[in-house]
Structures are given as C-alpha cells and as structure tokens.
Amino acid sequence: MLTKILVTILVILGAIVYLRRGRGHKVNRIADMADAQKSPLLSRVIIYTMIAVSMLASAGYWGWSWYDNNTVVEVTITSPIEAMTNSYNVRKKDIEAQRITTVDGIQIRLSNQERLTIKTINSLFWSNSIGHLILRQYGQ
C-alpha cells in the first residue's frame, strides 16, 4: 500500500516538474507561441484538474480500503472433529488462510478440517448509543 502512495506522489511530482520546465525545444516556435497564447489558462486548468481528480481518487481508494480492512466481522469456527462452535470478533485484515487474530489480540491457528463462517456485524453508527436512541425514538 505504501508503494502505491509513493508511486502516486512520484507521478505527481514528475508532472509538476514537466509542466514547469516545458516540453523541450521545438523546431517551429512561432506556431507553438501562437497555440500557447490562444489558451494557456485552459490547458493549465485541465492539467491541474486532472491532477486533483487523480489525487482525490487515490485518496478515496486508500481511505475505502483502510475502512474496509478495519471492519470488524464475526467469525464462527465450526470443528467437525470436536463437534464444537466458537465465535470471535475479528478485523477483516486479520483473517489469513491458516490463522485469524481477534480484536483482543488472540491468535487462533486453523486446521484444514475447520469451517469458517463470516458474518458482518451491524454498522458502527447503529451500534453506538446515539444510533440506539434514534431507533427508540422512531419506534424501531
């Protein structure tokens, strides 16, 4: 994830340096000057808008993936060998192929025979006291 952020920053810095230095030497400078005088503001606005949209999209993607990875889900482990079922609260990012780590920090190693059932817990807003107050107020 850090690599994606660093690559995005490098691309943005490269674009800014490219825009400040110019595009190099051209053979026909008169035609270039005429084009530049027609709409220099429009081209800069378009370029900076694209950079801003790119940065917002990157920040939105990073924020959503962070939010989604930190979502707490209920994991139920069913063992056919011992005929028992246990439920744990786990963050999505802490679910691995052979191990899960609970919210309390307990690491549980899984065998190939155990079955996992993952259920989402109610959203954060509705599980706090304000959400319960709103639900009681409207009779739900």
Short mmCIF file of N, CA, C and O in Angstrom, two decimals:
data_model
loop_
_atom_site.label_atom_id
_atom_site.label_comp_id
_atom_site.label_asym_id
_atom_site.label_seq_id
_atom_site.Cartn_x
_atom_site.Cartn_y
_atom_site.Cartn_z
N MET A 1 0.82 -1.18 0.00
CA MET A 1 0.00 0.00 0.00
C MET A 1 0.87 1.25 0.00
O MET A 1 0.55 2.23 -0.67
N LEU A 2 1.93 1.22 0.77
CA LEU A 2 2.84 2.35 0.81
C LEU A 2 3.48 2.57 -0.55
O LEU A 2 3.71 3.70 -0.96
N THR A 3 3.72 1.49 -1.28
CA THR A 3 4.29 1.60 -2.62
C THR A 3 3.37 2.36 -3.55
O THR A 3 3.82 3.19 -4.34
N LYS A 4 2.07 2.10 -3.47
CA LYS A 4 1.11 2.80 -4.32
C LYS A 4 1.12 4.30 -4.03
O LYS A 4 1.06 5.12 -4.96
N ILE A 5 1.20 4.65 -2.76
CA ILE A 5 1.22 6.06 -2.39
C ILE A 5 2.49 6.73 -2.90
O ILE A 5 2.45 7.83 -3.45
N LEU A 6 3.63 6.05 -2.74
CA LEU A 6 4.89 6.62 -3.21
C LEU A 6 4.91 6.78 -4.73
O LEU A 6 5.38 7.79 -5.24
N VAL A 7 4.38 5.80 -5.46
CA VAL A 7 4.33 5.90 -6.92
C VAL A 7 3.42 7.06 -7.33
O VAL A 7 3.76 7.83 -8.24
N THR A 8 2.30 7.23 -6.66
CA THR A 8 1.39 8.34 -6.96
C THR A 8 2.07 9.68 -6.73
O THR A 8 1.97 10.59 -7.55
N ILE A 9 2.78 9.80 -5.62
CA ILE A 9 3.49 11.05 -5.33
C ILE A 9 4.57 11.31 -6.37
O ILE A 9 4.74 12.45 -6.83
N LEU A 10 5.31 10.28 -6.78
CA LEU A 10 6.34 10.45 -7.79
C LEU A 10 5.75 10.89 -9.13
O LEU A 10 6.32 11.73 -9.83
N VAL A 11 4.62 10.33 -9.52
CA VAL A 11 3.97 10.72 -10.78
C VAL A 11 3.52 12.18 -10.71
O VAL A 11 3.70 12.94 -11.67
N ILE A 12 2.97 12.58 -9.58
CA ILE A 12 2.52 13.97 -9.42
C ILE A 12 3.71 14.92 -9.48
O ILE A 12 3.66 15.95 -10.16
N LEU A 13 4.78 14.59 -8.77
CA LEU A 13 5.97 15.44 -8.80
C LEU A 13 6.56 15.50 -10.21
O LEU A 13 7.00 16.57 -10.65
N GLY A 14 6.60 14.38 -10.91
CA GLY A 14 7.10 14.37 -12.29
C GLY A 14 6.26 15.25 -13.19
O GLY A 14 6.79 15.97 -14.05
N ALA A 15 4.94 15.22 -13.02
CA ALA A 15 4.06 16.06 -13.84
C ALA A 15 4.28 17.54 -13.55
O ALA A 15 4.30 18.37 -14.47
N ILE A 16 4.47 17.87 -12.28
CA ILE A 16 4.70 19.27 -11.93
C ILE A 16 6.03 19.76 -12.51
O ILE A 16 6.11 20.86 -13.07
N VAL A 17 7.08 18.94 -12.39
CA VAL A 17 8.37 19.32 -12.96
C VAL A 17 8.27 19.45 -14.47
O VAL A 17 8.81 20.39 -15.07
N TYR A 18 7.57 18.55 -15.11
CA TYR A 18 7.39 18.60 -16.57
C TYR A 18 6.66 19.88 -16.98
O TYR A 18 7.01 20.51 -17.97
N LEU A 19 5.63 20.25 -16.23
CA LEU A 19 4.88 21.45 -16.57
C LEU A 19 5.70 22.72 -16.36
O LEU A 19 5.58 23.68 -17.11
N ARG A 20 6.55 22.75 -15.37
CA ARG A 20 7.34 23.95 -15.09
C ARG A 20 8.49 24.13 -16.06
O ARG A 20 8.84 25.24 -16.41
N ARG A 21 9.12 23.06 -16.47
CA ARG A 21 10.27 23.15 -17.38
C ARG A 21 9.85 23.32 -18.83
O ARG A 21 10.61 23.82 -19.64
N GLY A 22 8.70 22.85 -19.17
CA GLY A 22 8.26 22.94 -20.56
C GLY A 22 8.51 21.62 -21.27
O GLY A 22 8.95 20.64 -20.70
N ARG A 23 8.22 21.62 -22.55
CA ARG A 23 8.29 20.38 -23.32
C ARG A 23 9.56 20.25 -24.13
O ARG A 23 9.67 19.39 -24.97
N GLY A 24 10.50 21.10 -23.92
CA GLY A 24 11.75 20.99 -24.68
C GLY A 24 11.74 21.94 -25.86
O GLY A 24 10.88 22.79 -26.04
N HIS A 25 12.76 21.82 -26.73
CA HIS A 25 12.92 22.71 -27.88
C HIS A 25 12.12 22.18 -29.06
O HIS A 25 12.19 21.02 -29.41
N LYS A 26 11.38 23.09 -29.69
CA LYS A 26 10.58 22.74 -30.85
C LYS A 26 11.19 23.45 -32.06
O LYS A 26 11.80 24.51 -31.96
N VAL A 27 10.98 22.88 -33.22
CA VAL A 27 11.51 23.45 -34.45
C VAL A 27 10.72 24.69 -34.85
O VAL A 27 11.28 25.71 -35.20
N ASN A 28 9.43 24.61 -34.79
CA ASN A 28 8.57 25.71 -35.21
C ASN A 28 8.07 26.46 -33.98
O ASN A 28 7.01 26.17 -33.45
N ARG A 29 8.80 27.45 -33.54
CA ARG A 29 8.46 28.17 -32.32
C ARG A 29 7.32 29.17 -32.54
O ARG A 29 6.59 29.49 -31.61
N ILE A 30 7.18 29.66 -33.71
CA ILE A 30 6.12 30.65 -33.98
C ILE A 30 4.74 30.00 -33.82
O ILE A 30 3.84 30.55 -33.21
N ALA A 31 4.58 28.81 -34.38
CA ALA A 31 3.30 28.11 -34.25
C ALA A 31 3.02 27.73 -32.80
O ALA A 31 1.88 27.80 -32.33
N ASP A 32 4.06 27.34 -32.08
CA ASP A 32 3.89 26.99 -30.67
C ASP A 32 3.50 28.20 -29.84
O ASP A 32 2.67 28.10 -28.93
N MET A 33 4.09 29.33 -30.13
CA MET A 33 3.76 30.55 -29.39
C MET A 33 2.32 30.97 -29.67
O MET A 33 1.62 31.45 -28.79
N ALA A 34 1.88 30.79 -30.90
CA ALA A 34 0.50 31.14 -31.24
C ALA A 34 -0.47 30.23 -30.50
O ALA A 34 -1.50 30.69 -30.00
N ASP A 35 -0.16 28.92 -30.44
CA ASP A 35 -1.03 27.99 -29.72
C ASP A 35 -1.02 28.28 -28.23
O ASP A 35 -2.05 28.18 -27.55
N ALA A 36 0.13 28.61 -27.69
CA ALA A 36 0.24 28.88 -26.26
C ALA A 36 -0.52 30.15 -25.89
O ALA A 36 -1.06 30.25 -24.80
N GLN A 37 -0.53 31.13 -26.78
CA GLN A 37 -1.22 32.37 -26.48
C GLN A 37 -2.74 32.22 -26.60
O GLN A 37 -3.48 32.99 -26.00
N LYS A 38 -3.21 31.23 -27.34
CA LYS A 38 -4.64 31.04 -27.51
C LYS A 38 -5.29 30.58 -26.21
O LYS A 38 -6.30 31.13 -25.78
N SER A 39 -4.73 29.54 -25.58
CA SER A 39 -5.40 29.01 -24.40
C SER A 39 -4.41 28.44 -23.37
O SER A 39 -4.48 27.26 -23.04
N PRO A 40 -3.50 29.25 -22.85
CA PRO A 40 -2.60 28.70 -21.84
C PRO A 40 -3.34 28.43 -20.53
O PRO A 40 -3.05 27.48 -19.82
N LEU A 41 -4.31 29.25 -20.23
CA LEU A 41 -5.06 29.07 -19.00
C LEU A 41 -5.91 27.81 -19.05
O LEU A 41 -5.96 27.05 -18.08
N LEU A 42 -6.54 27.58 -20.19
CA LEU A 42 -7.39 26.41 -20.33
C LEU A 42 -6.59 25.12 -20.19
O LEU A 42 -7.01 24.19 -19.49
N SER A 43 -5.42 25.06 -20.82
CA SER A 43 -4.62 23.84 -20.74
C SER A 43 -4.11 23.61 -19.32
O SER A 43 -4.09 22.47 -18.83
N ARG A 44 -3.73 24.67 -18.64
CA ARG A 44 -3.27 24.52 -17.25
C ARG A 44 -4.41 24.10 -16.34
O ARG A 44 -4.22 23.28 -15.44
N VAL A 45 -5.57 24.66 -16.55
CA VAL A 45 -6.73 24.29 -15.73
C VAL A 45 -7.06 22.82 -15.93
O VAL A 45 -7.33 22.10 -14.97
N ILE A 46 -7.03 22.36 -17.17
CA ILE A 46 -7.32 20.96 -17.45
C ILE A 46 -6.28 20.06 -16.80
O ILE A 46 -6.62 19.05 -16.17
N ILE A 47 -5.02 20.42 -16.90
CA ILE A 47 -3.95 19.59 -16.32
C ILE A 47 -4.07 19.54 -14.80
O ILE A 47 -4.00 18.47 -14.19
N TYR A 48 -4.24 20.70 -14.17
CA TYR A 48 -4.35 20.72 -12.72
C TYR A 48 -5.63 20.04 -12.23
O TYR A 48 -5.64 19.42 -11.17
N THR A 49 -6.68 20.12 -13.01
CA THR A 49 -7.92 19.41 -12.66
C THR A 49 -7.70 17.90 -12.72
O THR A 49 -8.15 17.18 -11.83
N MET A 50 -7.00 17.44 -13.75
CA MET A 50 -6.71 16.00 -13.85
C MET A 50 -5.84 15.54 -12.69
O MET A 50 -6.06 14.45 -12.13
N ILE A 51 -4.87 16.36 -12.30
CA ILE A 51 -4.03 16.01 -11.16
C ILE A 51 -4.86 15.95 -9.88
O ILE A 51 -4.73 15.03 -9.07
N ALA A 52 -5.74 16.93 -9.69
CA ALA A 52 -6.58 16.96 -8.49
C ALA A 52 -7.53 15.77 -8.45
O ALA A 52 -7.71 15.14 -7.40
N VAL A 53 -8.13 15.44 -9.59
CA VAL A 53 -9.04 14.29 -9.64
C VAL A 53 -8.28 13.01 -9.36
O VAL A 53 -8.76 12.13 -8.63
N SER A 54 -7.07 12.90 -9.90
CA SER A 54 -6.24 11.72 -9.65
C SER A 54 -5.90 11.58 -8.17
O SER A 54 -5.96 10.49 -7.60
N MET A 55 -5.55 12.70 -7.54
CA MET A 55 -5.21 12.66 -6.12
C MET A 55 -6.44 12.32 -5.28
O MET A 55 -6.35 11.54 -4.33
N LEU A 56 -7.59 12.88 -5.62
CA LEU A 56 -8.81 12.57 -4.88
C LEU A 56 -9.21 11.11 -5.05
O LEU A 56 -9.65 10.47 -4.09
N ALA A 57 -9.06 10.59 -6.26
CA ALA A 57 -9.40 9.18 -6.49
C ALA A 57 -8.45 8.26 -5.70
O ALA A 57 -8.89 7.27 -5.11
N SER A 58 -7.17 8.60 -5.68
CA SER A 58 -6.21 7.80 -4.92
C SER A 58 -6.51 7.86 -3.43
O SER A 58 -6.47 6.83 -2.75
N ALA A 59 -6.80 9.05 -2.93
CA ALA A 59 -7.13 9.19 -1.51
C ALA A 59 -8.43 8.46 -1.18
O ALA A 59 -8.53 7.82 -0.12
N GLY A 60 -9.40 8.54 -2.05
CA GLY A 60 -10.67 7.82 -1.82
C GLY A 60 -10.48 6.32 -1.80
O GLY A 60 -11.03 5.63 -0.94
N TYR A 61 -9.68 5.81 -2.74
CA TYR A 61 -9.42 4.37 -2.78
C TYR A 61 -8.67 3.93 -1.53
O TYR A 61 -8.99 2.91 -0.93
N TRP A 62 -7.66 4.69 -1.12
CA TRP A 62 -6.89 4.35 0.07
C TRP A 62 -7.78 4.38 1.31
O TRP A 62 -7.73 3.48 2.14
N GLY A 63 -8.61 5.42 1.42
CA GLY A 63 -9.49 5.54 2.58
C GLY A 63 -10.51 4.42 2.64
O GLY A 63 -10.77 3.86 3.72
N TRP A 64 -11.09 4.06 1.51
CA TRP A 64 -12.08 2.99 1.50
C TRP A 64 -11.44 1.65 1.83
O TRP A 64 -12.01 0.86 2.59
N SER A 65 -10.26 1.37 1.29
CA SER A 65 -9.61 0.09 1.60
C SER A 65 -9.21 0.03 3.07
O SER A 65 -9.32 -1.02 3.70
N TRP A 66 -8.77 1.15 3.65
CA TRP A 66 -8.44 1.17 5.08
C TRP A 66 -9.69 0.91 5.90
O TRP A 66 -9.68 0.13 6.84
N TYR A 67 -10.79 1.58 5.55
CA TYR A 67 -12.06 1.39 6.27
C TYR A 67 -12.54 -0.05 6.16
O TYR A 67 -12.94 -0.66 7.15
N ASP A 68 -12.47 -0.61 4.95
CA ASP A 68 -12.95 -1.97 4.74
C ASP A 68 -12.08 -2.99 5.47
O ASP A 68 -12.60 -3.94 6.04
N ASN A 69 -10.77 -2.80 5.46
CA ASN A 69 -9.88 -3.73 6.15
C ASN A 69 -10.05 -3.68 7.66
O ASN A 69 -9.78 -4.67 8.35
N ASN A 70 -10.45 -2.55 8.22
CA ASN A 70 -10.63 -2.43 9.66
C ASN A 70 -12.05 -2.72 10.12
O ASN A 70 -12.36 -2.53 11.30
N THR A 71 -12.90 -3.17 9.23
CA THR A 71 -14.26 -3.54 9.59
C THR A 71 -14.22 -4.80 10.44
O THR A 71 -13.55 -5.77 10.11
N VAL A 72 -14.95 -4.79 11.55
CA VAL A 72 -14.99 -5.93 12.44
C VAL A 72 -16.12 -6.87 12.00
O VAL A 72 -17.25 -6.43 11.79
N VAL A 73 -15.79 -8.13 11.82
CA VAL A 73 -16.76 -9.15 11.43
C VAL A 73 -16.79 -10.24 12.49
O VAL A 73 -15.85 -10.37 13.28
N GLU A 74 -17.85 -11.00 12.52
CA GLU A 74 -17.96 -12.13 13.44
C GLU A 74 -17.58 -13.40 12.69
O GLU A 74 -18.20 -13.74 11.69
N VAL A 75 -16.56 -14.07 13.17
CA VAL A 75 -16.09 -15.31 12.56
C VAL A 75 -16.51 -16.46 13.46
O VAL A 75 -16.18 -16.48 14.64
N THR A 76 -17.24 -17.41 12.90
CA THR A 76 -17.64 -18.60 13.63
C THR A 76 -16.84 -19.78 13.10
O THR A 76 -16.86 -20.05 11.90
N ILE A 77 -16.12 -20.44 14.00
CA ILE A 77 -15.31 -21.60 13.64
C ILE A 77 -16.06 -22.86 14.04
O ILE A 77 -16.40 -23.04 15.21
N THR A 78 -16.32 -23.71 13.07
CA THR A 78 -17.01 -24.97 13.32
C THR A 78 -16.03 -26.10 13.08
O THR A 78 -15.49 -26.24 11.99
N SER A 79 -15.83 -26.91 14.11
CA SER A 79 -14.90 -28.04 14.02
C SER A 79 -15.70 -29.34 13.95
O SER A 79 -16.38 -29.70 14.90
N PRO A 80 -15.62 -30.07 12.83
CA PRO A 80 -16.37 -31.33 12.73
C PRO A 80 -15.76 -32.43 13.60
O PRO A 80 -16.45 -33.36 13.99
N ILE A 81 -14.49 -32.34 13.92
CA ILE A 81 -13.83 -33.36 14.71
C ILE A 81 -14.29 -33.31 16.17
O ILE A 81 -14.65 -34.33 16.76
N GLU A 82 -14.30 -32.13 16.75
CA GLU A 82 -14.67 -31.96 18.16
C GLU A 82 -16.15 -31.60 18.33
O GLU A 82 -16.61 -31.47 19.46
N ALA A 83 -16.88 -31.39 17.26
CA ALA A 83 -18.29 -31.03 17.28
C ALA A 83 -18.56 -29.81 18.17
O ALA A 83 -19.43 -29.83 19.03
N MET A 84 -17.77 -28.76 17.96
CA MET A 84 -17.97 -27.54 18.73
C MET A 84 -17.92 -26.32 17.81
O MET A 84 -17.38 -26.39 16.71
N THR A 85 -18.52 -25.23 18.29
CA THR A 85 -18.57 -24.00 17.52
C THR A 85 -18.17 -22.84 18.44
O THR A 85 -18.67 -22.73 19.55
N ASN A 86 -17.27 -21.99 17.95
CA ASN A 86 -16.85 -20.80 18.69
C ASN A 86 -16.97 -19.59 17.78
O ASN A 86 -16.70 -19.67 16.58
N SER A 87 -17.35 -18.45 18.36
CA SER A 87 -17.47 -17.21 17.60
C SER A 87 -16.49 -16.18 18.15
O SER A 87 -16.29 -16.08 19.36
N TYR A 88 -15.89 -15.41 17.23
CA TYR A 88 -14.91 -14.40 17.59
C TYR A 88 -15.15 -13.14 16.76
O TYR A 88 -15.62 -13.24 15.63
N ASN A 89 -14.82 -11.99 17.33
CA ASN A 89 -14.84 -10.73 16.58
C ASN A 89 -13.44 -10.49 16.02
O ASN A 89 -12.46 -10.46 16.77
N VAL A 90 -13.36 -10.31 14.70
CA VAL A 90 -12.08 -10.22 14.01
C VAL A 90 -12.16 -9.09 12.99
O VAL A 90 -13.20 -8.88 12.36
N ARG A 91 -11.05 -8.36 12.82
CA ARG A 91 -10.97 -7.38 11.73
C ARG A 91 -10.71 -8.13 10.42
O ARG A 91 -10.02 -9.14 10.41
N LYS A 92 -11.24 -7.63 9.32
CA LYS A 92 -11.08 -8.31 8.03
C LYS A 92 -9.62 -8.50 7.65
O LYS A 92 -9.25 -9.51 7.08
N LYS A 93 -8.78 -7.52 7.98
CA LYS A 93 -7.38 -7.61 7.59
C LYS A 93 -6.64 -8.69 8.37
O LYS A 93 -5.56 -9.10 7.97
N ASP A 94 -7.21 -9.16 9.48
CA ASP A 94 -6.55 -10.16 10.32
C ASP A 94 -6.99 -11.58 10.01
O ASP A 94 -6.65 -12.51 10.74
N ILE A 95 -7.74 -11.78 8.94
CA ILE A 95 -8.15 -13.12 8.53
C ILE A 95 -7.16 -13.61 7.48
O ILE A 95 -7.03 -13.02 6.42
N GLU A 96 -6.46 -14.67 7.81
CA GLU A 96 -5.48 -15.26 6.90
C GLU A 96 -5.92 -16.69 6.57
O GLU A 96 -6.93 -17.17 7.08
N ALA A 97 -5.16 -17.38 5.75
CA ALA A 97 -5.53 -18.73 5.31
C ALA A 97 -5.50 -19.73 6.46
O ALA A 97 -6.40 -20.56 6.59
N GLN A 98 -4.48 -19.67 7.29
CA GLN A 98 -4.33 -20.66 8.36
C GLN A 98 -4.41 -20.05 9.75
O GLN A 98 -4.17 -20.75 10.73
N ARG A 99 -4.74 -18.75 9.86
CA ARG A 99 -4.73 -18.12 11.17
C ARG A 99 -5.63 -16.89 11.16
O ARG A 99 -5.75 -16.20 10.15
N ILE A 100 -6.26 -16.62 12.29
CA ILE A 100 -7.01 -15.38 12.48
C ILE A 100 -6.53 -14.75 13.78
O ILE A 100 -6.06 -15.44 14.69
N THR A 101 -6.62 -13.42 13.86
CA THR A 101 -6.27 -12.69 15.07
C THR A 101 -7.49 -11.92 15.50
O THR A 101 -8.03 -11.11 14.74
N THR A 102 -7.95 -12.14 16.72
CA THR A 102 -9.17 -11.50 17.21
C THR A 102 -8.89 -10.04 17.54
O THR A 102 -7.74 -9.59 17.58
N VAL A 103 -9.96 -9.30 17.84
CA VAL A 103 -9.84 -7.91 18.22
C VAL A 103 -9.06 -7.79 19.53
O VAL A 103 -8.34 -6.83 19.75
N ASP A 104 -9.17 -8.79 20.39
CA ASP A 104 -8.47 -8.79 21.67
C ASP A 104 -7.00 -9.16 21.53
O ASP A 104 -6.27 -9.14 22.52
N GLY A 105 -6.55 -9.57 20.34
CA GLY A 105 -5.16 -9.92 20.11
C GLY A 105 -4.86 -11.40 20.22
O GLY A 105 -3.70 -11.80 20.16
N ILE A 106 -5.86 -12.23 20.37
CA ILE A 106 -5.66 -13.68 20.46
C ILE A 106 -5.49 -14.23 19.05
O ILE A 106 -6.30 -13.98 18.17
N GLN A 107 -4.41 -14.99 18.84
CA GLN A 107 -4.16 -15.60 17.54
C GLN A 107 -4.67 -17.04 17.58
O GLN A 107 -4.32 -17.80 18.48
N ILE A 108 -5.47 -17.38 16.58
CA ILE A 108 -6.06 -18.72 16.51
C ILE A 108 -5.58 -19.37 15.23
O ILE A 108 -5.79 -18.83 14.14
N ARG A 109 -4.94 -20.52 15.36
CA ARG A 109 -4.49 -21.26 14.19
C ARG A 109 -5.59 -22.21 13.76
O ARG A 109 -6.25 -22.84 14.57
N LEU A 110 -5.78 -22.33 12.46
CA LEU A 110 -6.88 -23.12 11.91
C LEU A 110 -6.34 -24.38 11.26
O LEU A 110 -5.26 -24.39 10.70
N SER A 111 -7.15 -25.42 11.31
CA SER A 111 -6.78 -26.65 10.60
C SER A 111 -7.56 -26.72 9.29
O SER A 111 -8.47 -25.93 9.05
N ASN A 112 -7.23 -27.67 8.46
CA ASN A 112 -7.91 -27.81 7.17
C ASN A 112 -9.34 -28.32 7.31
O ASN A 112 -10.15 -28.12 6.42
N GLN A 113 -9.66 -28.98 8.41
CA GLN A 113 -11.00 -29.53 8.59
C GLN A 113 -12.00 -28.52 9.14
O GLN A 113 -13.20 -28.73 9.05
N GLU A 114 -11.53 -27.44 9.73
CA GLU A 114 -12.43 -26.47 10.33
C GLU A 114 -13.09 -25.61 9.26
O GLU A 114 -12.50 -25.29 8.25
N ARG A 115 -14.34 -25.25 9.53
CA ARG A 115 -15.10 -24.42 8.61
C ARG A 115 -15.31 -23.05 9.23
O ARG A 115 -15.67 -22.93 10.40
N LEU A 116 -15.09 -21.99 8.44
CA LEU A 116 -15.29 -20.62 8.91
C LEU A 116 -16.57 -20.05 8.32
O LEU A 116 -16.83 -20.21 7.14
N THR A 117 -17.33 -19.39 9.17
CA THR A 117 -18.50 -18.65 8.71
C THR A 117 -18.27 -17.19 9.12
O THR A 117 -18.06 -16.91 10.29
N ILE A 118 -18.32 -16.29 8.14
CA ILE A 118 -18.04 -14.89 8.41
C ILE A 118 -19.34 -14.10 8.23
O ILE A 118 -19.97 -14.15 7.18
N LYS A 119 -19.71 -13.36 9.29
CA LYS A 119 -20.91 -12.53 9.25
C LYS A 119 -20.51 -11.10 9.60
O LYS A 119 -19.67 -10.88 10.46
N THR A 120 -21.14 -10.15 8.91
CA THR A 120 -20.88 -8.76 9.25
C THR A 120 -21.64 -8.40 10.51
O THR A 120 -22.74 -8.90 10.77
N ILE A 121 -21.04 -7.53 11.28
CA ILE A 121 -21.68 -7.01 12.49
C ILE A 121 -22.38 -5.72 12.08
O ILE A 121 -21.97 -5.06 11.12
N ASN A 122 -23.41 -5.31 12.81
CA ASN A 122 -24.11 -4.07 12.47
C ASN A 122 -23.13 -2.94 12.32
O ASN A 122 -22.07 -2.91 12.94
N SER A 123 -23.49 -1.96 11.49
CA SER A 123 -22.58 -0.85 11.21
C SER A 123 -22.25 -0.09 12.49
O SER A 123 -22.99 -0.13 13.47
N LEU A 124 -21.15 0.63 12.46
CA LEU A 124 -20.66 1.35 13.63
C LEU A 124 -21.68 2.37 14.12
O LEU A 124 -21.87 2.54 15.31
N PHE A 125 -22.37 3.04 13.20
CA PHE A 125 -23.33 4.08 13.60
C PHE A 125 -24.47 3.49 14.41
O PHE A 125 -24.87 4.03 15.42
N TRP A 126 -25.00 2.37 14.00
CA TRP A 126 -26.17 1.82 14.68
C TRP A 126 -25.80 1.05 15.94
O TRP A 126 -26.65 0.73 16.73
N SER A 127 -24.52 0.77 16.16
CA SER A 127 -24.15 0.04 17.36
C SER A 127 -23.77 0.98 18.51
O SER A 127 -23.53 0.54 19.60
N ASN A 128 -23.74 2.29 18.26
CA ASN A 128 -23.42 3.20 19.36
C ASN A 128 -24.69 3.70 20.03
O ASN A 128 -25.80 3.46 19.57
N SER A 129 -24.55 4.43 21.11
CA SER A 129 -25.72 4.85 21.89
C SER A 129 -26.60 5.84 21.13
O SER A 129 -27.81 5.83 21.29
N ILE A 130 -26.03 6.69 20.30
CA ILE A 130 -26.85 7.65 19.53
C ILE A 130 -27.74 6.89 18.55
O ILE A 130 -28.92 7.20 18.39
N GLY A 131 -27.19 5.87 17.91
CA GLY A 131 -27.99 5.06 16.98
C GLY A 131 -29.14 4.37 17.68
O GLY A 131 -30.27 4.33 17.17
N HIS A 132 -28.90 3.84 18.89
CA HIS A 132 -29.98 3.20 19.64
C HIS A 132 -31.03 4.23 20.06
O HIS A 132 -32.22 3.94 20.06
N LEU A 133 -30.58 5.43 20.41
CA LEU A 133 -31.52 6.48 20.79
C LEU A 133 -32.39 6.85 19.60
O LEU A 133 -33.60 7.01 19.75
N ILE A 134 -31.83 6.97 18.42
CA ILE A 134 -32.60 7.29 17.22
C ILE A 134 -33.60 6.18 16.92
O ILE A 134 -34.75 6.43 16.60
N LEU A 135 -33.15 4.92 17.04
CA LEU A 135 -34.06 3.80 16.78
C LEU A 135 -35.21 3.77 17.78
O LEU A 135 -36.35 3.50 17.41
N ARG A 136 -34.94 4.06 19.06
CA ARG A 136 -36.01 4.05 20.06
C ARG A 136 -36.98 5.20 19.80
O ARG A 136 -38.18 5.07 20.03
N GLN A 137 -36.46 6.33 19.34
CA GLN A 137 -37.28 7.50 19.13
C GLN A 137 -38.30 7.25 18.02
O GLN A 137 -39.42 7.73 18.10
N TYR A 138 -37.94 6.52 17.00
CA TYR A 138 -38.85 6.25 15.88
C TYR A 138 -39.58 4.92 16.03
O TYR A 138 -40.23 4.47 15.10
N GLY A 139 -39.44 4.27 17.17
CA GLY A 139 -40.21 3.07 17.45
C GLY A 139 -39.75 1.82 16.72
O GLY A 139 -40.51 0.93 16.49
N GLN A 140 -38.48 1.76 16.34
CA GLN A 140 -37.98 0.57 15.65
C GLN A 140 -37.16 -0.27 16.58
O GLN A 140 -36.66 0.11 17.55
#
